[in-house]
CSV table of C-alpha atoms in Angstrom, one decimal:
chain,number,residue,atom,x,y,z
A,273,UNK,CA,82.7,126.6,102.9
A,274,UNK,CA,85.0,123.9,102.8
A,275,UNK,CA,88.7,123.7,102.0
A,276,UNK,CA,90.1,122.3,98.8
A,277,UNK,CA,91.4,118.9,99.3
A,278,UNK,CA,95.3,119.3,98.7
A,279,UNK,CA,96.9,117.3,95.9
A,280,UNK,CA,97.3,113.8,96.3
A,281,UNK,CA,101.1,113.8,96.3
A,282,UNK,CA,101.3,116.5,98.5
A,283,UNK,CA,99.1,114.9,101.4
A,284,UNK,CA,100.3,112.0,101.6
A,285,UNK,CA,104.2,113.1,101.5
A,286,UNK,CA,102.6,115.2,104.6
A,287,UNK,CA,101.2,112.3,106.9
A,288,UNK,CA,104.3,110.4,105.6
A,289,UNK,CA,106.8,112.7,107.1
A,290,UNK,CA,104.5,112.9,109.5
A,291,UNK,CA,103.9,109.4,110.5
A,292,UNK,CA,107.1,107.8,109.9
A,293,UNK,CA,109.0,108.5,113.3
A,294,UNK,CA,106.0,107.0,115.7
A,295,UNK,CA,107.4,104.2,117.4
A,296,UNK,CA,106.2,100.5,116.5
A,297,UNK,CA,105.4,101.8,113.3
A,298,UNK,CA,106.8,99.7,110.6
A,299,UNK,CA,105.0,100.2,107.3
A,300,UNK,CA,102.5,102.7,105.9
A,301,UNK,CA,100.8,101.5,102.8
A,302,UNK,CA,98.0,103.9,100.5
A,303,UNK,CA,95.0,100.9,100.6
A,304,UNK,CA,91.4,101.5,99.4
A,305,UNK,CA,90.2,102.4,95.9
A,306,UNK,CA,93.1,105.1,96.1
A,307,UNK,CA,95.7,101.9,96.4
A,308,UNK,CA,94.4,99.9,93.6
A,309,UNK,CA,94.0,103.1,91.4
A,310,UNK,CA,90.0,103.0,90.6
A,311,UNK,CA,88.8,106.4,93.3
A,312,UNK,CA,87.4,109.0,92.1
A,313,UNK,CA,87.6,112.3,93.0
A,314,UNK,CA,85.5,112.4,96.3
A,315,UNK,CA,87.1,109.0,98.1
A,316,UNK,CA,88.7,108.7,101.1
A,317,UNK,CA,92.4,108.5,101.6
A,318,UNK,CA,92.6,104.9,103.5
A,319,UNK,CA,96.2,104.6,105.0
A,320,UNK,CA,97.3,101.7,106.4
A,321,UNK,CA,99.4,101.3,109.5
A,322,UNK,CA,101.5,98.3,110.2
A,323,UNK,CA,103.4,96.9,113.4
A,324,UNK,CA,105.0,93.8,115.0
A,325,UNK,CA,103.0,92.3,117.4
A,326,UNK,CA,105.7,92.2,119.8
A,327,UNK,CA,106.7,96.5,119.8
A,328,UNK,CA,102.7,97.3,119.0
A,329,UNK,CA,101.8,101.0,117.9
A,330,UNK,CA,102.4,103.8,120.5
A,331,UNK,CA,99.0,105.1,120.0
A,332,UNK,CA,99.8,108.1,122.0
A,333,UNK,CA,102.8,108.9,120.0
A,334,UNK,CA,100.3,108.8,117.2
A,335,UNK,CA,98.0,111.2,118.6
A,336,UNK,CA,100.3,113.5,118.6
A,337,UNK,CA,101.7,112.6,115.4
A,338,UNK,CA,98.3,114.2,113.4
A,339,UNK,CA,97.8,116.6,115.9
A,340,UNK,CA,99.5,119.5,113.6
A,341,UNK,CA,97.8,117.7,110.5
A,342,UNK,CA,93.8,117.6,110.9
A,343,UNK,CA,91.7,120.0,110.8
A,344,UNK,CA,90.0,119.6,113.4
A,345,UNK,CA,91.9,120.3,116.9
A,346,UNK,CA,89.5,117.1,118.4
A,347,UNK,CA,90.2,114.5,116.0
A,348,UNK,CA,91.8,111.2,118.1
A,349,UNK,CA,93.0,107.7,117.2
A,350,UNK,CA,91.5,105.0,118.8
A,351,UNK,CA,93.3,102.1,121.1
A,352,UNK,CA,94.4,98.9,119.6
A,353,UNK,CA,91.5,96.9,119.0
A,354,UNK,CA,88.7,99.4,119.8
A,355,UNK,CA,86.8,98.7,116.3
A,356,UNK,CA,86.9,94.9,117.0
A,357,UNK,CA,89.6,92.2,116.1
A,358,UNK,CA,89.4,93.0,112.1
A,359,UNK,CA,89.6,96.1,111.9
A,360,UNK,CA,92.1,96.8,114.7
A,361,UNK,CA,91.3,100.5,115.2
A,362,UNK,CA,92.3,103.8,114.1
A,363,UNK,CA,90.9,107.0,113.1
A,364,UNK,CA,88.7,108.9,111.2
A,365,UNK,CA,90.7,112.1,110.0
A,366,UNK,CA,89.7,115.5,107.6
A,367,UNK,CA,93.3,116.4,106.7
A,368,UNK,CA,94.1,119.5,104.3
A,369,UNK,CA,89.8,119.6,103.5
A,370,UNK,CA,90.2,115.7,102.7
A,371,UNK,CA,88.5,112.6,104.7
A,372,UNK,CA,91.8,110.7,105.9
A,373,UNK,CA,91.0,107.0,107.6
A,374,UNK,CA,93.6,105.6,109.6
A,375,UNK,CA,93.4,101.7,109.9
A,376,UNK,CA,95.8,99.5,111.8
A,377,UNK,CA,97.2,96.0,111.0
A,378,UNK,CA,99.0,93.6,113.1
A,379,UNK,CA,101.6,92.4,110.7
A,380,UNK,CA,101.9,89.0,112.9
A,381,UNK,CA,98.6,88.1,112.1
A,382,UNK,CA,98.4,89.2,108.8
A,383,UNK,CA,101.1,87.1,108.2
A,384,UNK,CA,99.3,83.9,109.4
A,385,UNK,CA,96.0,84.8,107.6
A,386,UNK,CA,98.2,85.1,104.4
A,387,UNK,CA,99.8,81.6,105.2
A,388,UNK,CA,96.9,80.6,105.8
A,389,UNK,CA,94.8,81.8,102.6
A,390,UNK,CA,97.8,79.8,100.4
A,391,UNK,CA,97.0,76.7,101.9
A,392,UNK,CA,93.1,77.3,101.3
A,393,UNK,CA,91.7,78.1,104.5
A,394,UNK,CA,89.6,81.1,105.1
A,395,UNK,CA,87.3,82.4,107.6
A,396,UNK,CA,84.5,84.9,107.4
A,397,UNK,CA,83.6,87.5,110.4
A,398,UNK,CA,81.6,89.2,112.2
A,399,UNK,CA,82.5,92.8,111.7
A,400,UNK,CA,80.3,96.4,112.4
A,401,UNK,CA,80.3,98.7,108.8
A,402,UNK,CA,80.6,95.2,106.8
A,403,UNK,CA,76.8,93.7,106.7
A,404,UNK,CA,78.7,91.0,104.3
A,405,UNK,CA,81.0,90.2,107.0
A,406,UNK,CA,85.0,90.6,107.4
A,407,UNK,CA,86.6,87.7,104.9
A,408,UNK,CA,90.4,87.2,106.0
A,409,UNK,CA,91.3,87.1,102.4
A,410,UNK,CA,90.9,91.1,102.9
A,411,UNK,CA,94.0,91.6,105.0
A,412,UNK,CA,96.1,89.6,102.2
A,413,UNK,CA,94.0,91.5,99.1
A,414,UNK,CA,95.0,94.6,101.2
A,415,UNK,CA,98.4,93.8,100.4
A,416,UNK,CA,98.4,92.6,96.7
A,417,UNK,CA,97.1,95.9,95.8
A,418,UNK,CA,98.3,98.5,98.4
A,419,UNK,CA,100.5,101.3,97.6
A,420,UNK,CA,103.5,101.7,100.1
A,421,UNK,CA,104.2,105.0,101.4
A,422,UNK,CA,106.7,103.9,103.3
A,423,UNK,CA,108.1,100.6,104.1
A,424,UNK,CA,111.9,100.9,105.4
A,425,UNK,CA,112.0,97.0,106.3
A,426,UNK,CA,110.6,95.4,103.4
A,427,UNK,CA,108.0,94.0,105.3
A,428,UNK,CA,105.3,95.0,102.5
A,429,UNK,CA,107.2,94.1,99.8
A,430,UNK,CA,108.2,90.7,101.1
A,431,UNK,CA,104.6,89.7,101.6
A,432,UNK,CA,103.3,91.6,98.3
A,433,UNK,CA,105.1,88.4,97.0
A,434,UNK,CA,102.8,85.9,98.2
A,435,UNK,CA,100.0,87.1,97.1
A,436,UNK,CA,100.6,87.4,92.5
A,437,UNK,CA,100.1,85.4,91.3
A,438,UNK,CA,96.7,85.3,92.3
A,439,UNK,CA,97.0,81.8,94.5
A,440,UNK,CA,94.5,78.8,93.2
A,441,UNK,CA,93.8,77.6,96.8
A,442,UNK,CA,92.4,81.3,97.2
A,443,UNK,CA,90.6,80.7,94.4
A,444,UNK,CA,89.2,77.7,95.5
A,445,UNK,CA,88.4,78.2,98.7
A,446,UNK,CA,86.6,81.7,97.9
A,447,UNK,CA,84.1,79.6,95.9
A,448,UNK,CA,83.6,77.0,97.8
A,449,UNK,CA,83.3,79.0,101.1
A,450,UNK,CA,80.6,81.8,99.1
A,451,UNK,CA,79.2,79.9,95.5
A,452,UNK,CA,77.0,77.6,97.2
A,453,UNK,CA,75.2,80.3,99.6
A,454,UNK,CA,74.0,82.3,96.5
A,455,UNK,CA,71.8,79.5,96.1
A,456,UNK,CA,71.1,79.0,99.9
A,457,UNK,CA,70.0,82.8,100.4
A,458,UNK,CA,67.7,83.3,97.6
A,459,UNK,CA,65.7,79.7,99.0
A,460,UNK,CA,65.9,81.5,102.1
A,461,UNK,CA,64.2,84.7,100.7
A,462,UNK,CA,61.6,82.9,98.7
A,463,UNK,CA,60.3,80.9,102.1
A,464,UNK,CA,60.4,84.8,103.5
A,465,UNK,CA,58.3,86.4,100.8
A,466,UNK,CA,54.9,84.4,101.3
A,467,UNK,CA,54.6,86.2,104.7
A,468,UNK,CA,55.6,89.7,103.4
A,469,UNK,CA,59.3,89.8,105.8
A,470,UNK,CA,60.8,92.4,103.6
A,471,UNK,CA,63.9,92.4,106.0
A,472,UNK,CA,64.3,89.4,105.5
A,473,UNK,CA,64.3,89.1,102.0
A,474,UNK,CA,66.2,91.7,101.4
A,475,UNK,CA,69.3,90.9,103.8
A,476,UNK,CA,68.8,87.7,102.5
A,477,UNK,CA,69.2,89.6,98.9
A,478,UNK,CA,72.1,91.3,99.5
A,479,UNK,CA,73.8,88.0,101.2
A,480,UNK,CA,73.0,86.6,98.1
A,481,UNK,CA,74.5,89.2,95.8
A,482,UNK,CA,77.9,89.7,97.9
A,483,UNK,CA,78.3,86.3,97.6
A,484,UNK,CA,77.6,86.6,93.6
A,485,UNK,CA,80.4,88.9,93.9
A,486,UNK,CA,83.0,87.0,95.4
A,487,UNK,CA,82.6,83.9,93.3
A,488,UNK,CA,83.1,86.2,90.3
A,489,UNK,CA,86.2,87.6,92.0
A,490,UNK,CA,87.6,84.4,92.4
A,491,UNK,CA,86.9,83.4,89.0
A,492,UNK,CA,89.0,86.8,87.9
A,493,UNK,CA,92.1,86.4,90.1
A,494,UNK,CA,91.5,89.2,92.2
A,495,UNK,CA,91.2,90.3,95.9
A,496,UNK,CA,87.6,91.6,97.2
A,497,UNK,CA,88.9,94.3,99.7
A,498,UNK,CA,85.5,96.1,100.6
A,499,UNK,CA,81.9,94.8,99.7
A,500,UNK,CA,80.6,98.1,98.8
A,501,UNK,CA,80.8,98.8,95.1
A,502,UNK,CA,81.9,94.9,94.6
A,503,UNK,CA,79.0,94.4,92.1
A,504,UNK,CA,79.2,97.0,89.8
A,505,UNK,CA,83.1,96.3,90.0
A,506,UNK,CA,82.2,92.8,89.1
A,507,UNK,CA,79.7,93.6,86.2
A,508,UNK,CA,83.1,95.0,84.2
A,509,UNK,CA,85.7,91.7,84.6
A,510,UNK,CA,86.1,89.8,81.8
A,511,UNK,CA,84.9,86.6,83.1
A,512,UNK,CA,81.4,88.5,84.5
A,513,UNK,CA,77.3,87.8,84.1
A,514,UNK,CA,75.6,89.5,81.2
A,515,UNK,CA,73.6,92.3,82.4
A,516,UNK,CA,74.5,92.0,86.1
A,517,UNK,CA,74.6,95.7,86.8
A,518,UNK,CA,71.1,96.7,85.7
A,519,UNK,CA,69.6,93.3,87.1
A,520,UNK,CA,71.0,94.5,90.4
A,521,UNK,CA,69.3,97.5,90.2
A,522,UNK,CA,66.6,96.0,89.0
A,523,UNK,CA,66.5,93.6,91.6
A,524,UNK,CA,66.7,96.6,94.4
A,525,UNK,CA,63.8,98.5,93.0
A,526,UNK,CA,61.4,95.3,93.2
A,527,UNK,CA,62.5,94.9,96.9
A,528,UNK,CA,61.5,99.0,97.5
A,529,UNK,CA,58.0,98.2,95.6
A,530,UNK,CA,57.6,95.1,98.0
A,531,UNK,CA,57.6,93.0,94.5
A,532,UNK,CA,59.4,90.3,96.2
A,533,UNK,CA,58.7,87.4,93.4
A,534,UNK,CA,60.1,89.5,90.4
A,535,UNK,CA,63.2,90.6,92.5
A,536,UNK,CA,63.9,86.7,93.3
A,537,UNK,CA,63.2,85.5,90.4
A,538,UNK,CA,65.8,87.6,88.7
A,539,UNK,CA,68.2,87.0,91.5
A,540,UNK,CA,67.5,83.1,90.5
A,541,UNK,CA,68.4,83.7,86.9
A,542,UNK,CA,72.2,85.4,88.2
A,543,UNK,CA,72.5,82.7,90.3
A,544,UNK,CA,72.3,80.1,87.0
A,545,UNK,CA,74.1,82.4,85.1
A,546,UNK,CA,76.7,82.6,87.8
A,547,UNK,CA,76.8,78.3,87.5
A,548,UNK,CA,76.9,78.5,83.7
A,549,UNK,CA,80.4,81.3,84.4
A,550,UNK,CA,81.9,78.6,86.9
A,551,UNK,CA,81.2,75.5,84.7
A,552,UNK,CA,82.8,77.0,81.8
A,553,UNK,CA,85.8,77.8,83.8
A,554,UNK,CA,85.8,74.6,84.5
A,555,UNK,CA,85.9,74.7,88.2
A,556,UNK,CA,82.9,73.3,90.5
A,557,UNK,CA,80.9,75.4,93.4
């Protein structure tokens, strides 16, 4: 039988106490849904480990630090960069019965991304595990929404000041980057549907819905940290498309039944309604 999870406070205190002496660690934060206060009972603990580029995290020291904590003695952390340029590395651990994900973050690059975003310059990048892609603004959103666990030099607190109030340049850049793509993805799906290219139709539908979520998050001044659950979350925003959550479920039901025509018709309606919201907000796509 699986062990019951520790309380949030006890688990985070144990992890913080064990990791804070690791050489190169500048700050430790609670991120993800638990950092944002939107977690469910089964949600993982996403813990960000921030380091400065000139003094990178001592991974061997980190491995030694987690050894007394983890339920599985074979648990390991990665080298820096092992998971790609945007998910720098980390570890998938179980501690006290709870799933704990460690994620490395290079503070130098995070600062650069935030400075660029505040000037309206963002990027969308390939990253395994992110079928929508990894938008550079995610790093900015992680800083904005995280809960510092260990920030002795105030680096996270300082960067938080760059993320709120939600910058207009970020809003405009995200809407310009993703707004047009909603209709473009639907058009691509419409061309593929008569050829029964179901995988392509499904991929385009996913892309359209994720881009729609990006626009809605931006309209509401919210940071989209993870595409998982983004559409249902956006459906509950003050500025949103009426019936979005129900429509999304129906779209996927139609696609599952190989009824691309009905799915794409519904997507077109959502796209039109999104454009109306943008216009009402005095914005352009």
